[in-house]
PDB file of C-alpha atoms in Angstrom:
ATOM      1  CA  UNK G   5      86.014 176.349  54.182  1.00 80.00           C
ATOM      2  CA  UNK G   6      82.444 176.108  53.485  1.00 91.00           C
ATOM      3  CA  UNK G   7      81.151 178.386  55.830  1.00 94.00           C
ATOM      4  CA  UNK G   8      83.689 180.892  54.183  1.00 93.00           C
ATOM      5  CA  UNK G   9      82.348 180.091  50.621  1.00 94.00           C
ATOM      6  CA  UNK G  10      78.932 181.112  51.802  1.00 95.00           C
ATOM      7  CA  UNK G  11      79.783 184.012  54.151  1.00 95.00           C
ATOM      8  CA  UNK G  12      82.062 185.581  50.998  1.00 96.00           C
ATOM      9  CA  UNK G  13      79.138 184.446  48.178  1.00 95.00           C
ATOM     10  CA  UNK G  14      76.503 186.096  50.745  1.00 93.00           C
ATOM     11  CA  UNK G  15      78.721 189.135  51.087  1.00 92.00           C
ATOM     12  CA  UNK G  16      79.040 189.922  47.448  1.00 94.00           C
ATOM     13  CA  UNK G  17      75.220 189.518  46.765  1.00 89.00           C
ATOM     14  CA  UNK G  18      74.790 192.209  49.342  1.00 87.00           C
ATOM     15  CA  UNK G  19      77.607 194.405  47.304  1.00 88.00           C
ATOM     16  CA  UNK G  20      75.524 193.857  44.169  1.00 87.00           C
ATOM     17  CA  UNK G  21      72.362 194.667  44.829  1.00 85.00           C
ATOM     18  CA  UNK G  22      73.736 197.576  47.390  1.00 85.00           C
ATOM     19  CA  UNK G  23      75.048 198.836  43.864  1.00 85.00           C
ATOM     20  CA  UNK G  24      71.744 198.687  42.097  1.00 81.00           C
ATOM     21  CA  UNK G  25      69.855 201.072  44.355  1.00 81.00           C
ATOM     22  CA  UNK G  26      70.886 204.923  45.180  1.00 80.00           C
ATOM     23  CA  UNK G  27      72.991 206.206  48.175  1.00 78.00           C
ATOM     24  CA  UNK G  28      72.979 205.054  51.638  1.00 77.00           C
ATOM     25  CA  UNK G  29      70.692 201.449  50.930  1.00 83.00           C
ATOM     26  CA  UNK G  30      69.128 199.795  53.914  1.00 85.00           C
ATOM     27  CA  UNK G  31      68.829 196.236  53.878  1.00 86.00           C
ATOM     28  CA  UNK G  32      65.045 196.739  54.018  1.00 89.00           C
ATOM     29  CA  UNK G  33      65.428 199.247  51.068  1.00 87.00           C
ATOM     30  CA  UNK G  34      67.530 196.121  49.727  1.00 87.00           C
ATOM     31  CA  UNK G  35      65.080 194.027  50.772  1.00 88.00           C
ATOM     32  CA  UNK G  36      61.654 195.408  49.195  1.00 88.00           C
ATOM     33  CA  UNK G  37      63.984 196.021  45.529  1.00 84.00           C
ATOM     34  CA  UNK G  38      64.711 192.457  45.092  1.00 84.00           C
ATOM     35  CA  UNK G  39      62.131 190.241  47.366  1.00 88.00           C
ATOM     36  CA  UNK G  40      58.870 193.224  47.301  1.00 92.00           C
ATOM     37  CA  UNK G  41      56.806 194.286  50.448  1.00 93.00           C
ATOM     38  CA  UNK G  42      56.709 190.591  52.389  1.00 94.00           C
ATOM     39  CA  UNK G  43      60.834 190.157  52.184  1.00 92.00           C
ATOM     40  CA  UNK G  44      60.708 193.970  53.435  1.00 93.00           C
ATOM     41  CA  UNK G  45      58.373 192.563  56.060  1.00 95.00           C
ATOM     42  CA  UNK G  46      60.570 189.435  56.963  1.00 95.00           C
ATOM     43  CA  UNK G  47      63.828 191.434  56.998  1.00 92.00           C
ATOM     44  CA  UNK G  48      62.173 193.810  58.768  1.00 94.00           C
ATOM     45  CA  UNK G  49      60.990 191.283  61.657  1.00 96.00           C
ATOM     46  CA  UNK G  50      64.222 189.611  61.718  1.00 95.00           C
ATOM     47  CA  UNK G  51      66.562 192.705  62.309  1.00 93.00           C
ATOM     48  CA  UNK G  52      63.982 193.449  65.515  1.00 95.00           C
ATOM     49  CA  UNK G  53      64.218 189.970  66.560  1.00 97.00           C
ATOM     50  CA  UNK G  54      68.210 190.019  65.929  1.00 95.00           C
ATOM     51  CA  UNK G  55      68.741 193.236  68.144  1.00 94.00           C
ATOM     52  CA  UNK G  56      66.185 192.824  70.666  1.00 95.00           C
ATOM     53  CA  UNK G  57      68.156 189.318  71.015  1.00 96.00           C
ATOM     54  CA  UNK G  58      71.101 191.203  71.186  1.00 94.00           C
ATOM     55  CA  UNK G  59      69.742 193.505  73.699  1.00 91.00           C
ATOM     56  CA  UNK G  60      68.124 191.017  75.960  1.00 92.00           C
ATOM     57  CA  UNK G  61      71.775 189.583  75.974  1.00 93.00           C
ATOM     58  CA  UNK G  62      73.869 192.479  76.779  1.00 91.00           C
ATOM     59  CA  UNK G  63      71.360 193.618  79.410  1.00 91.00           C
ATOM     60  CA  UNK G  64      71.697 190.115  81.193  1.00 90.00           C
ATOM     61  CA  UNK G  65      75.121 189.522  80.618  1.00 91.00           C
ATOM     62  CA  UNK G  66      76.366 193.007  81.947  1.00 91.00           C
ATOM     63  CA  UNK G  67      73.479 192.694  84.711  1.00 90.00           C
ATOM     64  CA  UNK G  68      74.674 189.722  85.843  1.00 89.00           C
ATOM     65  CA  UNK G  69      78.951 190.835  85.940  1.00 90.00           C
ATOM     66  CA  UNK G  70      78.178 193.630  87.397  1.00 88.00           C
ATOM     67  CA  UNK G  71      75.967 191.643  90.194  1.00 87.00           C
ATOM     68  CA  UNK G  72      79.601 189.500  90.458  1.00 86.00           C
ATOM     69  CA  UNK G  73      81.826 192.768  90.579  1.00 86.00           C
ATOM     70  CA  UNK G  74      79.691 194.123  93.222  1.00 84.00           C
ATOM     71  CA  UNK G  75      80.012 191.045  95.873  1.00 82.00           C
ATOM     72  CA  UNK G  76      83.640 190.274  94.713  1.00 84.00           C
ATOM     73  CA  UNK G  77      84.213 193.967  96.208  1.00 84.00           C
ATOM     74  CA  UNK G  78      82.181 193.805  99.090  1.00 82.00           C
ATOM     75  CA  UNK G  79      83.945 190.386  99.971  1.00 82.00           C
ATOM     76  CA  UNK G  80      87.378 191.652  99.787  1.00 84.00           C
ATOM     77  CA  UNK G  81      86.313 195.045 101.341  1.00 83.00           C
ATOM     78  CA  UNK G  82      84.468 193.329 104.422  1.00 79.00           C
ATOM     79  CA  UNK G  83      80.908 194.654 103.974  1.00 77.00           C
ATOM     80  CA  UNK G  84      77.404 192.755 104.046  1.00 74.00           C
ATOM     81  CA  UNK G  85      75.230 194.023 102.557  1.00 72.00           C
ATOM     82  CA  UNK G  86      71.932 192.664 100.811  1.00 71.00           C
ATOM     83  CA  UNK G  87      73.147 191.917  97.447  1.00 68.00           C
ATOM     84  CA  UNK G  88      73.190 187.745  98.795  1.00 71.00           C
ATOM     85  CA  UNK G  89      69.203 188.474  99.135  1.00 77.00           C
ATOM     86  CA  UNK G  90      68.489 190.092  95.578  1.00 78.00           C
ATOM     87  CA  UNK G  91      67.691 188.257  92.602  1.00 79.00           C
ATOM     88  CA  UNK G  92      70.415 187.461  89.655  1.00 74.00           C
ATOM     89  CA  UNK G  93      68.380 189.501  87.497  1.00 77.00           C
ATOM     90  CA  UNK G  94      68.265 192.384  89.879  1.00 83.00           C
ATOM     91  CA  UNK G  95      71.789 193.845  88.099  1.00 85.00           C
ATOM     92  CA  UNK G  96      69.963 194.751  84.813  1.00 90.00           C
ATOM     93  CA  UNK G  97      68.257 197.844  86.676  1.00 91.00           C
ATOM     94  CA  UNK G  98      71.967 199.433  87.294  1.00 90.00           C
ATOM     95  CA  UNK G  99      73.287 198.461  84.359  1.00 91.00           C
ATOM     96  CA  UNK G 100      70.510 199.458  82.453  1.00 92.00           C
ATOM     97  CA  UNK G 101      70.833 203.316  84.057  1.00 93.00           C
ATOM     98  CA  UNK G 102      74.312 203.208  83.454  1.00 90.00           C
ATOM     99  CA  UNK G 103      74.963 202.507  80.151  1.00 87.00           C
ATOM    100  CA  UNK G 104      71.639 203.444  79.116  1.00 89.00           C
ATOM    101  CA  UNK G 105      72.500 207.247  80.953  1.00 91.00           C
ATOM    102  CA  UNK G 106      75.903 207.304  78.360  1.00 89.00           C
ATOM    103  CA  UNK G 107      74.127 206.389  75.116  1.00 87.00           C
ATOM    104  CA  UNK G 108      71.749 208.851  75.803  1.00 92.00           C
ATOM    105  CA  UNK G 109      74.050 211.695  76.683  1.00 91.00           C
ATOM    106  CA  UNK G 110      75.391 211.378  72.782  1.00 90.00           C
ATOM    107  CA  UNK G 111      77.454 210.469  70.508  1.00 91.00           C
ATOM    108  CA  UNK G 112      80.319 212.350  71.581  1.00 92.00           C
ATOM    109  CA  UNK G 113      80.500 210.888  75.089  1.00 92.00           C
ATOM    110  CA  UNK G 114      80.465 207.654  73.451  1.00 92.00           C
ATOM    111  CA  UNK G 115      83.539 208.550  71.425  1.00 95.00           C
ATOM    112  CA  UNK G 116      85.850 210.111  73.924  1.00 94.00           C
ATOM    113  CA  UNK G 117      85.200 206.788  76.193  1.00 93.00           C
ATOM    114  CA  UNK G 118      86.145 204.934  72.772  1.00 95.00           C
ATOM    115  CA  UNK G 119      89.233 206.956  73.152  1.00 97.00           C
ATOM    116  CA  UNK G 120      89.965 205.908  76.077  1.00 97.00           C
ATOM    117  CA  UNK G 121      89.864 202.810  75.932  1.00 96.00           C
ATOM    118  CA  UNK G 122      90.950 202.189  72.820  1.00 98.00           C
ATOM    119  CA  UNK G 123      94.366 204.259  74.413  1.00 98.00           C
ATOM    120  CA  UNK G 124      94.183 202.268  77.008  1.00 97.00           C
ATOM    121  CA  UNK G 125      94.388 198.731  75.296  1.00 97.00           C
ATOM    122  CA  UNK G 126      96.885 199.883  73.087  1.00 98.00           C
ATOM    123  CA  UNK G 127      99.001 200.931  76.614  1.00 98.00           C
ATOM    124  CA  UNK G 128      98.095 197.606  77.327  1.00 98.00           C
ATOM    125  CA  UNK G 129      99.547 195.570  74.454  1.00 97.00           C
ATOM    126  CA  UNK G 130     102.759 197.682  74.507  1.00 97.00           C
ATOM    127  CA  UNK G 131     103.070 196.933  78.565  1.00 97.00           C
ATOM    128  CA  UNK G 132     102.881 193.443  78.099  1.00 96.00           C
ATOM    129  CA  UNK G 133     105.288 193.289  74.498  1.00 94.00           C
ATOM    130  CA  UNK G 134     107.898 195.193  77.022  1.00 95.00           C
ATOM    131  CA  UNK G 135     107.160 192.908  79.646  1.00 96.00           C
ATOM    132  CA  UNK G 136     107.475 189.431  78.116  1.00 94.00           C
ATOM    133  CA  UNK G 137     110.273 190.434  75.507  1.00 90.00           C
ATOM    134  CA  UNK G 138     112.980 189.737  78.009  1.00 89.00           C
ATOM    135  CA  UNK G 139     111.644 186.317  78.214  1.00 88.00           C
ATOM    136  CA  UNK G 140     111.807 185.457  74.572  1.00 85.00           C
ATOM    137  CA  UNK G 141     114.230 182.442  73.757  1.00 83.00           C
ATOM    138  CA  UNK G 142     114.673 182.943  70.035  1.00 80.00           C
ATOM    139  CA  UNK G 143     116.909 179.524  69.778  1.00 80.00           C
ATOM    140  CA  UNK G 144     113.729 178.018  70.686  1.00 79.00           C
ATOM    141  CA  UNK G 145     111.882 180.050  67.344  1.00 75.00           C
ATOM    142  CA  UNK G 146     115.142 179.207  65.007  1.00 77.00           C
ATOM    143  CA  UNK G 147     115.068 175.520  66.174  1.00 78.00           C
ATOM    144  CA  UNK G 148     111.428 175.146  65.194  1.00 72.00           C
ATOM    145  CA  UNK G 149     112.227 174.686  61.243  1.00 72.00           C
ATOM    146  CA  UNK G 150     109.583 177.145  60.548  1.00 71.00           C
ATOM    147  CA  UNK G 151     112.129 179.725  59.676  1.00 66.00           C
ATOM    148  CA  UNK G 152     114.277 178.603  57.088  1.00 64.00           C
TER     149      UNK G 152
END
């Protein structure tokens, strides 16, 4: 309940003071209206440190599934291969090319895979509402006492 207090209290300070300044306000713009150049300095440093964090995270993370992916498939498909002998880290490179090779072809790719996915977990959800229905003991639900 606290931690809602303060993420609701910090949330409307941003509304006000996104309301003082003209259109399209940057929390650095924010920043240097109500804290001058050093807040617009700190806020500046901490939204490089926040997404290079959040870079060096997706880069290892993904680096390191797709390292996983890679051997679960060579396993089940039968084939050796060196990816026993490289490094954890080694999966960055790939996934770096990858996804870096998608962002950089635009905006628009990035939207039509949005698409597709987005299609494809809604496919998803409906698949597995059909599937489970069937199994649905409502007696169970009406003897709870939670519907009255």
């Amino acid at each position: 309940l606290i931690c809602w207090f303060f993420a609701t209290y910090s949330g409307l300070l941003v509304i006000e003071v996104n309301s003082l300044l003209p259109a399209n306000p940057s929390y650095i713009s924010m920043a240097e209206l109500t804290l001058g150049p050093i807040g617009k300095l700190i806020t500046g440093l901490s939204f490089l440190f926040l997404f290079y964090s959040l870079l060096a995270a997706y880069i290892s993370g993904g680096g390191a599934i797709l390292m996983d992916v890679i051997k679960v498939v060579e396993k089940e498909v039968g084939v050796t291969s060196i990816m026993d002998q490289l490094p954890d880290w080694s999966g960055a490179i790939p996934w770096m090319l990858i996804f870096g090779s998608i962002i950089f072809a635009g905006a628009w790719v990035i939207d039509g895979i949005n698409k597709c996915l987005m299609v494809g977990l809604i496919l998803a959800f409906l698949g597995l509402t059909w599937t489970v229905a069937p199994h649905i003991k409502f007696h169970f639900l009406l003897a709870s006492g939670q519907f009255k």
